[in-house]
mmCIF file of C-alpha atoms in Angstrom:
data_model
loop_
_atom_site.group_PDB
_atom_site.id
_atom_site.type_symbol
_atom_site.label_atom_id
_atom_site.label_comp_id
_atom_site.label_asym_id
_atom_site.label_seq_id
_atom_site.Cartn_x
_atom_site.Cartn_y
_atom_site.Cartn_z
ATOM 1 C CA UNK A 1 0.000 0.000 0.000
ATOM 2 C CA UNK A 2 1.156 3.468 -0.799
ATOM 3 C CA UNK A 3 1.264 6.166 1.847
ATOM 4 C CA UNK A 4 -1.320 8.940 1.504
ATOM 5 C CA UNK A 5 -0.168 11.963 -0.456
ATOM 6 C CA UNK A 6 0.986 14.915 1.605
ATOM 7 C CA UNK A 7 -1.495 17.756 2.065
ATOM 8 C CA UNK A 8 -1.018 20.630 -0.354
ATOM 9 C CA UNK A 9 1.030 23.389 1.079
ATOM 10 C CA UNK A 10 0.657 27.015 0.279
ATOM 11 C CA UNK A 11 4.408 27.188 -0.335
ATOM 12 C CA UNK A 12 4.320 24.760 -3.278
ATOM 13 C CA UNK A 13 1.330 26.388 -4.980
ATOM 14 C CA UNK A 14 1.215 30.105 -4.309
ATOM 15 C CA UNK A 15 -2.148 31.781 -4.801
ATOM 16 C CA UNK A 16 -4.179 28.541 -4.498
ATOM 17 C CA UNK A 17 -6.467 27.890 -1.574
ATOM 18 C CA UNK A 18 -8.103 24.671 -0.522
ATOM 19 C CA UNK A 19 -11.687 24.213 -1.727
ATOM 20 C CA UNK A 20 -14.037 22.078 0.344
ATOM 21 C CA UNK A 21 -14.674 18.714 -1.323
ATOM 22 C CA UNK A 22 -18.443 18.814 -0.893
ATOM 23 C CA UNK A 23 -20.678 21.837 -0.999
ATOM 24 C CA UNK A 24 -23.635 22.142 1.309
ATOM 25 C CA UNK A 25 -26.930 21.476 -0.469
ATOM 26 C CA UNK A 26 -30.239 21.951 1.298
ATOM 27 C CA UNK A 27 -31.674 18.646 2.443
ATOM 28 C CA UNK A 28 -35.022 19.290 0.778
ATOM 29 C CA UNK A 29 -33.561 19.758 -2.733
ATOM 30 C CA UNK A 30 -33.566 16.060 -3.728
ATOM 31 C CA UNK A 31 -37.202 15.454 -2.719
ATOM 32 C CA UNK A 32 -38.288 18.728 -4.328
ATOM 33 C CA UNK A 33 -36.545 17.874 -7.612
ATOM 34 C CA UNK A 34 -38.021 14.363 -7.628
ATOM 35 C CA UNK A 35 -41.525 15.628 -6.920
ATOM 36 C CA UNK A 36 -41.092 18.304 -9.593
ATOM 37 C CA UNK A 37 -39.985 15.741 -12.201
ATOM 38 C CA UNK A 38 -42.919 13.444 -11.414
ATOM 39 C CA UNK A 39 -45.334 16.376 -11.540
ATOM 40 C CA UNK A 40 -43.909 17.550 -14.887
ATOM 41 C CA UNK A 41 -44.206 14.049 -16.342
ATOM 42 C CA UNK A 42 -47.753 13.689 -15.071
ATOM 43 C CA UNK A 43 -48.724 17.070 -16.525
ATOM 44 C CA UNK A 44 -47.177 16.076 -19.864
ATOM 45 C CA UNK A 45 -49.363 12.964 -19.869
ATOM 46 C CA UNK A 46 -52.298 15.201 -18.949
ATOM 47 C CA UNK A 47 -51.668 17.368 -22.012
ATOM 48 C CA UNK A 48 -51.040 14.447 -24.369
ATOM 49 C CA UNK A 49 -54.047 12.185 -24.692
ATOM 50 C CA UNK A 50 -52.796 8.602 -25.085
ATOM 51 C CA UNK A 51 -56.160 7.580 -26.532
ATOM 52 C CA UNK A 52 -55.621 9.928 -29.521
ATOM 53 C CA UNK A 53 -52.783 7.834 -30.934
ATOM 54 C CA UNK A 54 -54.835 4.682 -31.452
ATOM 55 C CA UNK A 55 -54.724 1.430 -29.536
ATOM 56 C CA UNK A 56 -51.951 1.048 -27.012
ATOM 57 C CA UNK A 57 -49.119 -1.288 -27.903
ATOM 58 C CA UNK A 58 -48.171 -3.567 -25.047
ATOM 59 C CA UNK A 59 -45.910 -6.573 -25.377
ATOM 60 C CA UNK A 60 -48.331 -8.633 -23.303
ATOM 61 C CA UNK A 61 -51.268 -7.657 -25.538
ATOM 62 C CA UNK A 62 -49.250 -8.154 -28.735
ATOM 63 C CA UNK A 63 -47.761 -11.540 -27.828
ATOM 64 C CA UNK A 64 -50.322 -13.159 -25.541
ATOM 65 C CA UNK A 65 -53.485 -11.095 -26.031
ATOM 66 C CA UNK A 66 -53.841 -10.376 -22.300
ATOM 67 C CA UNK A 67 -53.512 -7.255 -20.139
ATOM 68 C CA UNK A 68 -50.278 -6.933 -18.184
ATOM 69 C CA UNK A 69 -50.344 -5.329 -14.709
ATOM 70 C CA UNK A 70 -49.426 -1.988 -16.270
ATOM 71 C CA UNK A 71 -51.925 -1.934 -19.163
ATOM 72 C CA UNK A 72 -54.052 1.200 -18.962
ATOM 73 C CA UNK A 73 -51.514 2.918 -16.700
ATOM 74 C CA UNK A 74 -50.901 5.901 -18.980
ATOM 75 C CA UNK A 75 -54.612 6.463 -19.494
ATOM 76 C CA UNK A 76 -55.186 6.087 -15.740
ATOM 77 C CA UNK A 77 -52.507 8.699 -15.059
ATOM 78 C CA UNK A 78 -54.117 11.083 -17.541
ATOM 79 C CA UNK A 79 -57.500 10.531 -15.885
ATOM 80 C CA UNK A 80 -55.982 11.296 -12.466
ATOM 81 C CA UNK A 81 -54.390 14.499 -13.751
ATOM 82 C CA UNK A 82 -57.778 15.503 -15.188
ATOM 83 C CA UNK A 83 -59.414 14.753 -11.837
ATOM 84 C CA UNK A 84 -61.423 11.770 -13.098
ATOM 85 C CA UNK A 85 -60.642 9.262 -10.355
ATOM 86 C CA UNK A 86 -63.395 6.851 -11.432
ATOM 87 C CA UNK A 87 -61.945 6.491 -14.927
ATOM 88 C CA UNK A 88 -58.472 6.082 -13.460
ATOM 89 C CA UNK A 89 -59.686 3.121 -11.396
ATOM 90 C CA UNK A 90 -61.423 1.751 -14.496
ATOM 91 C CA UNK A 91 -58.256 1.855 -16.619
ATOM 92 C CA UNK A 92 -55.926 0.368 -14.005
ATOM 93 C CA UNK A 93 -56.870 -0.237 -10.388
ATOM 94 C CA UNK A 94 -53.276 -0.081 -9.180
ATOM 95 C CA UNK A 95 -52.382 3.353 -10.606
ATOM 96 C CA UNK A 96 -54.572 5.493 -8.303
ATOM 97 C CA UNK A 97 -53.459 3.397 -5.329
ATOM 98 C CA UNK A 98 -49.793 3.724 -6.326
ATOM 99 C CA UNK A 99 -50.269 7.467 -6.899
ATOM 100 C CA UNK A 100 -51.707 7.861 -3.398
ATOM 101 C CA UNK A 101 -48.772 5.949 -1.899
ATOM 102 C CA UNK A 102 -46.336 8.037 -3.976
ATOM 103 C CA UNK A 103 -47.856 11.292 -2.738
ATOM 104 C CA UNK A 104 -47.716 10.117 0.874
ATOM 105 C CA UNK A 105 -44.144 8.862 0.412
ATOM 106 C CA UNK A 106 -43.062 12.074 -1.301
ATOM 107 C CA UNK A 107 -44.504 14.232 1.465
ATOM 108 C CA UNK A 108 -42.982 11.979 4.091
ATOM 109 C CA UNK A 109 -39.573 12.152 2.383
ATOM 110 C CA UNK A 110 -39.743 15.936 1.996
ATOM 111 C CA UNK A 111 -40.820 16.545 5.587
ATOM 112 C CA UNK A 112 -38.184 14.198 6.961
ATOM 113 C CA UNK A 113 -35.433 15.853 4.927
ATOM 114 C CA UNK A 114 -36.534 19.446 5.496
ATOM 115 C CA UNK A 115 -37.473 19.082 9.142
ATOM 116 C CA UNK A 116 -34.684 16.761 10.170
ATOM 117 C CA UNK A 117 -37.208 14.249 11.493
ATOM 118 C CA UNK A 118 -36.038 10.662 11.381
ATOM 119 C CA UNK A 119 -38.242 8.143 9.639
ATOM 120 C CA UNK A 120 -35.776 5.287 9.990
ATOM 121 C CA UNK A 121 -38.437 2.571 10.516
ATOM 122 C CA UNK A 122 -40.107 3.469 7.217
ATOM 123 C CA UNK A 123 -36.782 3.511 5.384
ATOM 124 C CA UNK A 124 -35.760 0.137 6.763
ATOM 125 C CA UNK A 125 -39.191 -1.255 5.858
ATOM 126 C CA UNK A 126 -38.856 0.061 2.272
ATOM 127 C CA UNK A 127 -35.495 -1.674 1.983
ATOM 128 C CA UNK A 128 -36.906 -4.944 3.286
ATOM 129 C CA UNK A 129 -36.973 -7.816 0.826
ATOM 130 C CA UNK A 130 -40.339 -8.899 2.261
ATOM 131 C CA UNK A 131 -41.910 -5.622 1.083
ATOM 132 C CA UNK A 132 -40.539 -6.068 -2.440
ATOM 133 C CA UNK A 133 -41.618 -9.708 -2.576
ATOM 134 C CA UNK A 134 -45.085 -8.638 -1.390
ATOM 135 C CA UNK A 135 -45.296 -6.026 -4.167
ATOM 136 C CA UNK A 136 -44.260 -8.633 -6.727
ATOM 137 C CA UNK A 137 -46.953 -11.009 -5.452
ATOM 138 C CA UNK A 138 -49.574 -8.238 -5.701
ATOM 139 C CA UNK A 139 -48.540 -7.525 -9.309
ATOM 140 C CA UNK A 140 -48.672 -11.199 -10.314
ATOM 141 C CA UNK A 141 -52.050 -11.767 -8.631
ATOM 142 C CA UNK A 142 -53.432 -8.615 -10.273
ATOM 143 C CA UNK A 143 -52.007 -9.718 -13.651
ATOM 144 C CA UNK A 144 -53.713 -13.087 -13.434
ATOM 145 C CA UNK A 145 -56.983 -11.816 -11.943
ATOM 146 C CA UNK A 146 -57.535 -9.064 -14.517
ATOM 147 C CA UNK A 147 -57.375 -11.627 -17.317
ATOM 148 C CA UNK A 148 -59.851 -14.106 -15.812
ATOM 149 C CA UNK A 149 -63.450 -13.875 -17.028
ATOM 150 C CA UNK A 150 -64.765 -13.548 -13.458
ATOM 151 C CA UNK A 151 -62.742 -10.382 -12.930
ATOM 152 C CA UNK A 152 -63.241 -8.766 -16.346
ATOM 153 C CA UNK A 153 -63.941 -5.446 -14.613
ATOM 154 C CA UNK A 154 -60.209 -5.316 -13.741
ATOM 155 C CA UNK A 155 -59.075 -5.219 -17.372
ATOM 156 C CA UNK A 156 -57.675 -2.027 -18.849
ATOM 157 C CA UNK A 157 -60.986 -0.846 -20.277
ATOM 158 C CA UNK A 158 -59.693 -0.322 -23.746
#
C-alpha cells in the first residue's frame, strides 16, 4: 500500500487555496426535484391524450393477447391528472393506489429531509426484501386476476 499523499502546502502552490470537497446542499432539494420531475411528467401525460394515438401497444397484448399489470396505466394517469378518479380506477386499479402511496411517500420524504425528522423505521421497511416480494406477489395476482373472465372489470378498459 502506498502512503497517503501529503497535504497541499501554500508554499508549493502560491495563490491557491483549498476548496471544500463537498458543498452544502439543502436537504429538501432532492425530494423537491423528484416531486417536480414526477409532476412535470404527469402534466405532460395530462396534455397528451394517449387515446388519440390509437390502440396502445403492449408486449403482453401483442404476444399473448392479455392485459399486463401496467396496461391502462398511462390512461389512468391522464384521468388522475384531469381529476377523473373513477376512470383512473377503471383503466388500471393499481395506478390510483400507487399514486396515493407516492404522494404520501413524497410528502414523508420531503418533511423528513426538510425538518430533520427521522423516519428510519419506514426507510428500513422500504429496503426490506419482504416488502418487495409482497409487491411482486400483488402484481402477479393482479395480472392473473384481470385476465380471468370472473374479474373482467379489472381489465384495462380499452
